[in-house]
PDB file of C-alpha atoms in Angstrom:
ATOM      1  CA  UNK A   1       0.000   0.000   0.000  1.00  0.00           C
ATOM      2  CA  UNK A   2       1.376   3.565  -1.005  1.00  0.00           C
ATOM      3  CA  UNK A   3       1.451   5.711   2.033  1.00  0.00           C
ATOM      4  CA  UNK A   4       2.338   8.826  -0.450  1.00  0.00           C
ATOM      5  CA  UNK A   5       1.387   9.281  -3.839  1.00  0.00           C
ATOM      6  CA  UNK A   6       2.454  12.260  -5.610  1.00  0.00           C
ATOM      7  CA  UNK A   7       0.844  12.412  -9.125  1.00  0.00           C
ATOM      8  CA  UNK A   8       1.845  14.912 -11.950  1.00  0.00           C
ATOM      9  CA  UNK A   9       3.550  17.137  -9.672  1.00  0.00           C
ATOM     10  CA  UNK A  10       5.080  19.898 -11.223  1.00  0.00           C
ATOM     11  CA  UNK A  11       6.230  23.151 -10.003  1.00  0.00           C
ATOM     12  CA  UNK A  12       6.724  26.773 -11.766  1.00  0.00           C
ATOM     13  CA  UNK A  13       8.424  30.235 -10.513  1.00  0.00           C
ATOM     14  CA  UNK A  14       7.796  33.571 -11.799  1.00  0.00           C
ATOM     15  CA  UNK A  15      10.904  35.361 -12.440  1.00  0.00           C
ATOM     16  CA  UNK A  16      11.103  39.188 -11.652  1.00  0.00           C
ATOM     17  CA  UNK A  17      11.319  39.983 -15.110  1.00  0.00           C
ATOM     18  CA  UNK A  18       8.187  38.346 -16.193  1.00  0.00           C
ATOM     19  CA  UNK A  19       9.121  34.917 -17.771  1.00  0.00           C
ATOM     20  CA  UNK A  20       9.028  31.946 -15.648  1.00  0.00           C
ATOM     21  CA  UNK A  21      11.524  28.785 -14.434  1.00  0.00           C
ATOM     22  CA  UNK A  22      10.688  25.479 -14.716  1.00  0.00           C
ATOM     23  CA  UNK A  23      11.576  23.900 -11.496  1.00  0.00           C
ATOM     24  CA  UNK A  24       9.359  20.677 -11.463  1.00  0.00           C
ATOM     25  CA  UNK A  25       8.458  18.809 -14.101  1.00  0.00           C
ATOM     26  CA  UNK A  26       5.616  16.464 -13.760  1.00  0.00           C
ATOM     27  CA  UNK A  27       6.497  14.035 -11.453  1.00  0.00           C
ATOM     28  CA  UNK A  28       4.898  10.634 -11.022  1.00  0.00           C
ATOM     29  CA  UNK A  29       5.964   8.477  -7.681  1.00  0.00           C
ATOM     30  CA  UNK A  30       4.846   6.490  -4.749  1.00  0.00           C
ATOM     31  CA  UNK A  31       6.182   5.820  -1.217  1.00  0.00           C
ATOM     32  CA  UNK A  32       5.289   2.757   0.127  1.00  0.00           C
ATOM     33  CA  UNK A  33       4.021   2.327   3.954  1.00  0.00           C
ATOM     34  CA  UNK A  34       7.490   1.691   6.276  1.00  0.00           C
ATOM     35  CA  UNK A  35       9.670   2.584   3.032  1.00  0.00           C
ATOM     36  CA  UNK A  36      12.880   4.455   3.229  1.00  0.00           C
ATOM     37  CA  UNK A  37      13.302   6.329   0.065  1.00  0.00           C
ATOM     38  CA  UNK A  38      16.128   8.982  -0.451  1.00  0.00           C
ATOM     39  CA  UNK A  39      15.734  11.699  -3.418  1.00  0.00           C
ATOM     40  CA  UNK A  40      19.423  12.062  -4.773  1.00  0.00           C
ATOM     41  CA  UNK A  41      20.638  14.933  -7.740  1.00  0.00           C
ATOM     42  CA  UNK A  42      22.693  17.244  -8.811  1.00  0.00           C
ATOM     43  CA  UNK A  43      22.022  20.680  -7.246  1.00  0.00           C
ATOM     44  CA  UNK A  44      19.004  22.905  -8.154  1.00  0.00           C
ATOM     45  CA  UNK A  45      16.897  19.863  -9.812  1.00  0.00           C
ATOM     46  CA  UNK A  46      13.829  20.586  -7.409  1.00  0.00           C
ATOM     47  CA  UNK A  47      14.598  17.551  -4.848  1.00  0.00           C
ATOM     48  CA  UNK A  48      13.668  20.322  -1.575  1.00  0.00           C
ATOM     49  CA  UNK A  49      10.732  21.989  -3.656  1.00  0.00           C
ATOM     50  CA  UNK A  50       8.985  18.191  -4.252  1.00  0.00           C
ATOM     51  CA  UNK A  51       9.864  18.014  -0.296  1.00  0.00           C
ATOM     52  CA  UNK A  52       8.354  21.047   0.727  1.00  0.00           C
ATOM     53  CA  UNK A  53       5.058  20.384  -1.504  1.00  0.00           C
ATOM     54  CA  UNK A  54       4.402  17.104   0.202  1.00  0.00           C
ATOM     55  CA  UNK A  55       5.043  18.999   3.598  1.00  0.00           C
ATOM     56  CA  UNK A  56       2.484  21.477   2.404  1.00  0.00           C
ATOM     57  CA  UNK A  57       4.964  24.203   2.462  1.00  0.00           C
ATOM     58  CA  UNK A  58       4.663  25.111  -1.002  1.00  0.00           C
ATOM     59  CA  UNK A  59       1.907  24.289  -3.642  1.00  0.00           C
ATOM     60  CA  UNK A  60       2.190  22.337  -6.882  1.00  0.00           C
ATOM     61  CA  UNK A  61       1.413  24.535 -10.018  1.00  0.00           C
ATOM     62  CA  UNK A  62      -0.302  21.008 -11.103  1.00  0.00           C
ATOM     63  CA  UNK A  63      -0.684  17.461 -10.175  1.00  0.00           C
ATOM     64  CA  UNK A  64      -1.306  16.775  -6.591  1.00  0.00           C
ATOM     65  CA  UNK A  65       0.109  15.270  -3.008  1.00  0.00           C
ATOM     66  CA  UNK A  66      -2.193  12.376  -1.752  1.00  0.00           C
ATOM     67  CA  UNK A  67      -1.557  11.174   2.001  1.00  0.00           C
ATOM     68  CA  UNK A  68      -3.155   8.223   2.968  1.00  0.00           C
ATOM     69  CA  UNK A  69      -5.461   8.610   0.083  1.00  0.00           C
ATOM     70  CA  UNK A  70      -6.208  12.064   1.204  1.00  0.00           C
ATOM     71  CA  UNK A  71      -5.169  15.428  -0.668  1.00  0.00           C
ATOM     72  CA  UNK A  72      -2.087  17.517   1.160  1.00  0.00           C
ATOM     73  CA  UNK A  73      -3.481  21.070   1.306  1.00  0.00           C
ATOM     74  CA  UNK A  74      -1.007  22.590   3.913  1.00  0.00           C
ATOM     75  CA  UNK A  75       1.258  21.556   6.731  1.00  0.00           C
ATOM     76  CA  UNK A  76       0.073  19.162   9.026  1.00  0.00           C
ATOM     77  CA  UNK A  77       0.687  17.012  11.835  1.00  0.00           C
ATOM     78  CA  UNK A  78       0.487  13.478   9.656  1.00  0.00           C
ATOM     79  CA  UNK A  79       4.193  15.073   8.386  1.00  0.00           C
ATOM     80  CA  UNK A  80       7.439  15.516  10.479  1.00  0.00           C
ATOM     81  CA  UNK A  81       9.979  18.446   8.693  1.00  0.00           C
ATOM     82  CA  UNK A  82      13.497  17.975   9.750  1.00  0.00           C
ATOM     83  CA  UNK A  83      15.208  20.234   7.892  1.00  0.00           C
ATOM     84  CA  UNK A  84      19.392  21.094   7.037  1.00  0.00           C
ATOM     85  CA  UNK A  85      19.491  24.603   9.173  1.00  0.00           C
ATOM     86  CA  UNK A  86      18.875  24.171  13.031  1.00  0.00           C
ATOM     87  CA  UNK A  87      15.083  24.820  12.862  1.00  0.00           C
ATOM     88  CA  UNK A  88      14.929  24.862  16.679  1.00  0.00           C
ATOM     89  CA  UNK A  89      13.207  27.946  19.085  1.00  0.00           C
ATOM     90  CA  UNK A  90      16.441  29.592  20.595  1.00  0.00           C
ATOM     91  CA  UNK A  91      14.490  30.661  23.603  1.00  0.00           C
ATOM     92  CA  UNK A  92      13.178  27.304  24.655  1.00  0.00           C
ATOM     93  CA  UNK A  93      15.445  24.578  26.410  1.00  0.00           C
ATOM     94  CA  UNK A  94      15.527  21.216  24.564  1.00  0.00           C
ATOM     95  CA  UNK A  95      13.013  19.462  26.179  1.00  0.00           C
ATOM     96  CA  UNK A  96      10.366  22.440  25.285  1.00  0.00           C
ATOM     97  CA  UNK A  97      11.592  22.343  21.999  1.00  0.00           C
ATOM     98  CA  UNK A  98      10.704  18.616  21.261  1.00  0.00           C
ATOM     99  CA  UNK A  99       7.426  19.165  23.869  1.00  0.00           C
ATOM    100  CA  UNK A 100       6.661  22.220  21.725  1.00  0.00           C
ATOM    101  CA  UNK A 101       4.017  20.077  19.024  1.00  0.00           C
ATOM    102  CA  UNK A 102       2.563  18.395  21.992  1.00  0.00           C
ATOM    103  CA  UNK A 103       1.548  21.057  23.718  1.00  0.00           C
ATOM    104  CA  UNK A 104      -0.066  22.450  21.034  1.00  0.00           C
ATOM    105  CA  UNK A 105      -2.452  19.701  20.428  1.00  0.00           C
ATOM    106  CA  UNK A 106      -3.707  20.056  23.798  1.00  0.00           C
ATOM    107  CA  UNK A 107      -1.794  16.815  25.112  1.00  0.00           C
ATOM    108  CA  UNK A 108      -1.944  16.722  28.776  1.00  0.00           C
ATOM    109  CA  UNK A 109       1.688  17.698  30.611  1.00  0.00           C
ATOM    110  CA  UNK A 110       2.389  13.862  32.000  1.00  0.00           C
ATOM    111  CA  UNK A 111       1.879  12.945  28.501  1.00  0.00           C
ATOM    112  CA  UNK A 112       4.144  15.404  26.395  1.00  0.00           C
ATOM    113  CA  UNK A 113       7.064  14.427  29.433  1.00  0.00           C
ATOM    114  CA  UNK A 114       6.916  10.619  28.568  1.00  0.00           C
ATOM    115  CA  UNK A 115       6.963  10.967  24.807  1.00  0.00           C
ATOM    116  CA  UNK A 116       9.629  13.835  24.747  1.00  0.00           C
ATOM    117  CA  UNK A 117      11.986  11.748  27.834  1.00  0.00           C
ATOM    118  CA  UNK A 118      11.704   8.358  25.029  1.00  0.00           C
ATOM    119  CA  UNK A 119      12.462  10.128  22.052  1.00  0.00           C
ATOM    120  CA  UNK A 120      14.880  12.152  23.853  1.00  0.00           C
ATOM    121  CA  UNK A 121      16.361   9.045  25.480  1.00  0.00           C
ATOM    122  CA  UNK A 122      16.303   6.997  21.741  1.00  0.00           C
ATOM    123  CA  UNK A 123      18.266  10.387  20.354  1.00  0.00           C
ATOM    124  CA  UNK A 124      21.091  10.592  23.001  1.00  0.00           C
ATOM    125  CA  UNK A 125      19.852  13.472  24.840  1.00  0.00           C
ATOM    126  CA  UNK A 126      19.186  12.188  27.505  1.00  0.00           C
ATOM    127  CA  UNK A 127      21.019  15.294  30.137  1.00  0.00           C
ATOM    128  CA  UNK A 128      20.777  18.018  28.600  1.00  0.00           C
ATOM    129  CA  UNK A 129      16.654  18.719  28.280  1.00  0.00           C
ATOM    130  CA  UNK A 130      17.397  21.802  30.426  1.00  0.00           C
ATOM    131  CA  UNK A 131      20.308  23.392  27.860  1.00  0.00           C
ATOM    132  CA  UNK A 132      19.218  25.312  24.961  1.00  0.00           C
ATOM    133  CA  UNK A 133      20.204  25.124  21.634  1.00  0.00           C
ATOM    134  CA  UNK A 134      23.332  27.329  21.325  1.00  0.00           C
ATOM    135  CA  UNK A 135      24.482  25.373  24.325  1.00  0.00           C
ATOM    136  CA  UNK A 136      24.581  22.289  21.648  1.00  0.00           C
ATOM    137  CA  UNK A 137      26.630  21.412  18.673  1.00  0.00           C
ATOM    138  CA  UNK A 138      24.975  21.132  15.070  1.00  0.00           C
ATOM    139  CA  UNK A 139      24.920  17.603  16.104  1.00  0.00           C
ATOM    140  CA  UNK A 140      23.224  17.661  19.008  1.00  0.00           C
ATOM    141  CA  UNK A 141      20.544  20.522  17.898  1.00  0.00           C
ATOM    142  CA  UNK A 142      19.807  18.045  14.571  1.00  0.00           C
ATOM    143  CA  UNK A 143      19.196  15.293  17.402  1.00  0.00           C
ATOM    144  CA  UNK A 144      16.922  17.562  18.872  1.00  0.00           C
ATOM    145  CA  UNK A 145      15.116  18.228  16.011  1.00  0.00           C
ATOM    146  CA  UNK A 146      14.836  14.449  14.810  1.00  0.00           C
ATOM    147  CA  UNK A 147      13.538  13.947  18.351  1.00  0.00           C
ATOM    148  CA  UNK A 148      10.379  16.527  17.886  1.00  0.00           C
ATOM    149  CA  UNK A 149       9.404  15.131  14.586  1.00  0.00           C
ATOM    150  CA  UNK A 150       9.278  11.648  15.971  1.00  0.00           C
ATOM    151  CA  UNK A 151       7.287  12.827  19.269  1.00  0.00           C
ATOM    152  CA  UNK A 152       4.451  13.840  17.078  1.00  0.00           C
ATOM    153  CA  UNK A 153       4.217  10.270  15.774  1.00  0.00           C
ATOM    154  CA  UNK A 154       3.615  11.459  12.346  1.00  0.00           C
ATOM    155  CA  UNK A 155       2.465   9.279   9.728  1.00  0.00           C
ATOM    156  CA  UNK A 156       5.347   9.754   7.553  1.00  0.00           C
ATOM    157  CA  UNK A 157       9.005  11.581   8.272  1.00  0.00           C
ATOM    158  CA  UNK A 158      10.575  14.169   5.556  1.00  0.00           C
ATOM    159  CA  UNK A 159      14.404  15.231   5.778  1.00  0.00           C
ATOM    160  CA  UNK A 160      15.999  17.413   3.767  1.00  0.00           C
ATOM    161  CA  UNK A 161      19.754  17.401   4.006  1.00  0.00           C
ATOM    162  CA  UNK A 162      19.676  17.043   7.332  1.00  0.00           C
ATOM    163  CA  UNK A 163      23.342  16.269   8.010  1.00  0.00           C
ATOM    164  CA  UNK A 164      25.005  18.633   5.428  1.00  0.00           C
ATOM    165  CA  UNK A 165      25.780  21.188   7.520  1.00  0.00           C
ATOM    166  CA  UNK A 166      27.219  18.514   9.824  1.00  0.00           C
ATOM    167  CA  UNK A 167      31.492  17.133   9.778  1.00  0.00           C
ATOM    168  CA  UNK A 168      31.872  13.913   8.247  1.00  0.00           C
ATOM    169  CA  UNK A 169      32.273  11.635  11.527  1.00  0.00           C
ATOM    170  CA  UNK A 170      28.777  13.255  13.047  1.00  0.00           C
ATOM    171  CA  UNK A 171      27.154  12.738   9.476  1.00  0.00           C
ATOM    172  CA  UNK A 172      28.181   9.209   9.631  1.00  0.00           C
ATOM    173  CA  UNK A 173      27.109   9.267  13.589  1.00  0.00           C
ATOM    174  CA  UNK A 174      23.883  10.474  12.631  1.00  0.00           C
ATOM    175  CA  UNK A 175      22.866   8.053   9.648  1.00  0.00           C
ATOM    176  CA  UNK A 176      23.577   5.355  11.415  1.00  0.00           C
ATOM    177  CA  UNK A 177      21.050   6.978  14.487  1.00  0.00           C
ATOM    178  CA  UNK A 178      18.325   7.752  12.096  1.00  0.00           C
ATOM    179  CA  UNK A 179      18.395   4.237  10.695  1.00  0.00           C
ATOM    180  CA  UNK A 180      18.287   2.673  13.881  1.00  0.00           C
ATOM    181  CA  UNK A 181      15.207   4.465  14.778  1.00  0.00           C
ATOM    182  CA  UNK A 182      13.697   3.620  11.562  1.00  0.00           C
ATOM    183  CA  UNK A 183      15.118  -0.174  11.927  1.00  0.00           C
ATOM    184  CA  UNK A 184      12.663   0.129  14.923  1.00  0.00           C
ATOM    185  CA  UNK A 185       9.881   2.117  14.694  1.00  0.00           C
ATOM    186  CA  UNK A 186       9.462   1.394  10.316  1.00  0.00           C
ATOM    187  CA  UNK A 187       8.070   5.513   9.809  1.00  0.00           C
ATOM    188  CA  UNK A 188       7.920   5.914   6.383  1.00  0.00           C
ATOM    189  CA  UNK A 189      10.508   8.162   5.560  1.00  0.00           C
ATOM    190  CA  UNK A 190      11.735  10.427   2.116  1.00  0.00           C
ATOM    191  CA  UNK A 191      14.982  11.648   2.590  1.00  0.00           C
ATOM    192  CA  UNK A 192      16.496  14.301   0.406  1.00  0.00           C
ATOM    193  CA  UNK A 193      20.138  14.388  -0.525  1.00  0.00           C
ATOM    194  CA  UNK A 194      23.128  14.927  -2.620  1.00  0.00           C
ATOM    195  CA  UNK A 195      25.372  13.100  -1.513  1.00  0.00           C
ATOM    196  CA  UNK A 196      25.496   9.416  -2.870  1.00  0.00           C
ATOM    197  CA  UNK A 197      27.162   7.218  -0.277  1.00  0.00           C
ATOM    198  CA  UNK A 198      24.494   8.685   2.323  1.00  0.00           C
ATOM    199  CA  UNK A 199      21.664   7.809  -0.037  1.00  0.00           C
ATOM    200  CA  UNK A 200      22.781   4.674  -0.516  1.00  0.00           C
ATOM    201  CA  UNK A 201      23.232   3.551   2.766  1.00  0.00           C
ATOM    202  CA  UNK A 202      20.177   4.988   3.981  1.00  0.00           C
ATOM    203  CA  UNK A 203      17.484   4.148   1.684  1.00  0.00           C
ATOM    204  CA  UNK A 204      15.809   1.167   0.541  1.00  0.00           C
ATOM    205  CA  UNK A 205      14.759   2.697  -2.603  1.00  0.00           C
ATOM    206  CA  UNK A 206      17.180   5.521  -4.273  1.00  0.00           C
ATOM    207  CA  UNK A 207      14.658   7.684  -6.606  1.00  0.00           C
ATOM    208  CA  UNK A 208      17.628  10.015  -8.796  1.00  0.00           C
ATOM    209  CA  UNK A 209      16.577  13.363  -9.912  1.00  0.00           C
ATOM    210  CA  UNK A 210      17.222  14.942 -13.275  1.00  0.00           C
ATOM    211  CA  UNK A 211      19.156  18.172 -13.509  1.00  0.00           C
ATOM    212  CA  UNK A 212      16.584  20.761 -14.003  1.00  0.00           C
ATOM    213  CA  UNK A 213      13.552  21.563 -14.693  1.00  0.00           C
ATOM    214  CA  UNK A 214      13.285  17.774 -12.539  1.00  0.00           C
ATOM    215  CA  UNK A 215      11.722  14.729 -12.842  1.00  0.00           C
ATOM    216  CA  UNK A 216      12.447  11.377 -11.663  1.00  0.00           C
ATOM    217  CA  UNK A 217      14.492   9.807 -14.346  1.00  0.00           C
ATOM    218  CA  UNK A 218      15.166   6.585 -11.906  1.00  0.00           C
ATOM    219  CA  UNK A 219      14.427   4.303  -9.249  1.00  0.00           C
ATOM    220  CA  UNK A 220      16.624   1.979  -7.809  1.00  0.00           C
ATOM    221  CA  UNK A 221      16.441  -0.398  -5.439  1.00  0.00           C
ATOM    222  CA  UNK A 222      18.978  -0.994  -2.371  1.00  0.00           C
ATOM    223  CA  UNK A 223      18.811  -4.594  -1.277  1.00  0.00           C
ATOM    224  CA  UNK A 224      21.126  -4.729   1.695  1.00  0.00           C
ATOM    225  CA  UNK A 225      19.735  -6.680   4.373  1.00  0.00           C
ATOM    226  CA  UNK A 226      19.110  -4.521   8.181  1.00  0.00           C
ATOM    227  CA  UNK A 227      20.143  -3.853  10.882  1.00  0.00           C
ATOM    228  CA  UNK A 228      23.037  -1.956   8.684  1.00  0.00           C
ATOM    229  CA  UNK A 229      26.578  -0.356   9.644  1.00  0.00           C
ATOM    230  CA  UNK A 230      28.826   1.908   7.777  1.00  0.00           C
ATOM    231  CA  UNK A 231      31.316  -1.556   6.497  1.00  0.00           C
ATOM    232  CA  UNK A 232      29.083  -1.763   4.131  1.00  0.00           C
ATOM    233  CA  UNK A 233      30.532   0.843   2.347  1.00  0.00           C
ATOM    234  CA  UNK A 234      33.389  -0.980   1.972  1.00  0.00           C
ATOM    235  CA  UNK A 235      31.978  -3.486  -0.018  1.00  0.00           C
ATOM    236  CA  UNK A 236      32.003  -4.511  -3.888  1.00  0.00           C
ATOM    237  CA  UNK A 237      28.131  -4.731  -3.731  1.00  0.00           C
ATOM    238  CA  UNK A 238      28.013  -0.864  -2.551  1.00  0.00           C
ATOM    239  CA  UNK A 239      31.160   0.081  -4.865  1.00  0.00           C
ATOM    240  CA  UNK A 240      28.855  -1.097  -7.842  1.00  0.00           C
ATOM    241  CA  UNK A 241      26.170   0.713  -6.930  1.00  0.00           C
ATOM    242  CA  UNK A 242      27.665   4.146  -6.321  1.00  0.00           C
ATOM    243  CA  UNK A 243      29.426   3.882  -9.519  1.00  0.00           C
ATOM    244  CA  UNK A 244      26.461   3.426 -11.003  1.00  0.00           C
ATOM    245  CA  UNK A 245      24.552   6.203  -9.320  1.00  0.00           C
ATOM    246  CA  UNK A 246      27.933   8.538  -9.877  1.00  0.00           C
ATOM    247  CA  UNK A 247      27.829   7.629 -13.628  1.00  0.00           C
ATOM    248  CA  UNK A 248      23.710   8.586 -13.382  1.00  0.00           C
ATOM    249  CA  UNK A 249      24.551  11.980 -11.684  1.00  0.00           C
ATOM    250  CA  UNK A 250      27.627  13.071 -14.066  1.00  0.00           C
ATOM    251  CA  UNK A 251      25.310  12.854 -17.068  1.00  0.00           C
ATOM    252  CA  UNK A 252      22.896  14.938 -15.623  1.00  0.00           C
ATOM    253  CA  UNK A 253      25.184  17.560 -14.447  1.00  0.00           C
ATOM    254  CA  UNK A 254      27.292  17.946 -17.412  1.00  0.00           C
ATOM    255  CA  UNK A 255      23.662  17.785 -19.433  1.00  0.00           C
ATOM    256  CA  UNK A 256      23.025  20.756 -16.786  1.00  0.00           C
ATOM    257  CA  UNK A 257      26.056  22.546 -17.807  1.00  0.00           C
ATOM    258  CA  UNK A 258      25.560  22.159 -21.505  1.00  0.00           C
ATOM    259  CA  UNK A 259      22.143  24.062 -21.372  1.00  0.00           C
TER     260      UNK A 259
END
């Protein structure tokens, strides 16, 4: 069963000077219940704007966003936003920050504490609910952030970059989190991102953008078995399939570049 189904999606921008840009071709694809999909491409193909039109941050100038069968008008609580800045309130501690959805859907105080203590537990934060966020590294504030999504149970989990503004060992840290909590609690999840080792490793399904305007050109499917660690990445199966996504992504750069 298809927990998402974008259909015809496509996406337009008026330029100041009157003409428009093509960001979004029509785009036809599904996201199956418990899947882990990552969106790789080159920069600028429209990977964030398909994000933020299933979050119901921006609207499609066609096609539509179906949810459980029912049409995505706006933001809503059935989708968790995680995205690459530190989207955090600076003047609330941690554990206000992840209570912060909670509260405002009326759930009763002993309540918000025991879902914000697990997911703050399952995150590694457990000890520092009373900092706030410039008390934290990027790390820790991206924890933070995963850790709010997840409290509001949403039906199905949307990252964009969310470790590129992160140093290589706490990007590799935080896949390996991430997947673990997926591993556990199977949220669907569609994961934007440009770089191809993380998209590999992460996904069950790699869907590869065009260069732009975009449109899915690809899928492909990642077949290595769970609970997984970063040594896969040392192996021929994962060599083979990087290559071939690298190969996938050169041609649609330098076709970029020739335009």
């Amino acid at each position: 069963m298809s927990a998402l189904s974008i259909q015809q999606v496509s996406r337009t921008f008026s330029n100041p000077r009157g003409g428009v840009t093509q960001a979004l071709l029509p785009v036809d694809f599904d996201v199956r219940d418990n899947d882990f999909v990552t969106i790789l491409g080159p920069s600028g193909c429209g990977k964030s704007t398909l994000l933020r039109i299933v979050a119901g941050l921006d609207t499609p100038s066609g096609g539509r966003v179906l949810l459980d069968g029912q049409p995505v008008a706006g933001p809503g609580a059935d989708r968790g936003m995680v995205f690459q800045s530190y989207t955090l309130f600076p003047w609330l501690t941690i554990e206000q920050n992840v209570r912060f959805g909670l509260r405002e859907r009326g759930m009763s105080a002993a309540d918000q504490k025991e879902r914000s203590d697990y997911f703050m537990a399952r995150v590694g934060l457990r000890g520092f609910e009373h900092h706030y966020p410039k008390q934290l590294s990027g790390g820790m504030q991206q924890r933070t952030a995963i850790a709010r999504a997840l409290a509001n149970d949403p039906k199905i989990l949307l990252l964009d970059e969310p470790f590129g503004a992160l140093d290589n060992q706490t990007r590799v840290l935080m896949q390996e989190l991430l997947l673990g909590i997926w591993e556990s609690a199977r949220k669907t999840v569609l994961f934007v991102t440009h770089d191809i080792d993380e998209a590999i490793f992460m996904a069950n399904r790699v869907a590869v953008f065009s260069a732009r305007p975009g449109r899915i050109k690809s899928e492909i499917a990642v077949d290595f078995p769970h609970p997984r660690h970063y040594t896969i990445k040392t192996s021929p199966e994962f060599s083979a399939l990087k290559a071939r996504l690298t190969e996938e992504i050169r041609a649609e750069a330098m076709a970029a570049a020739e335009h």
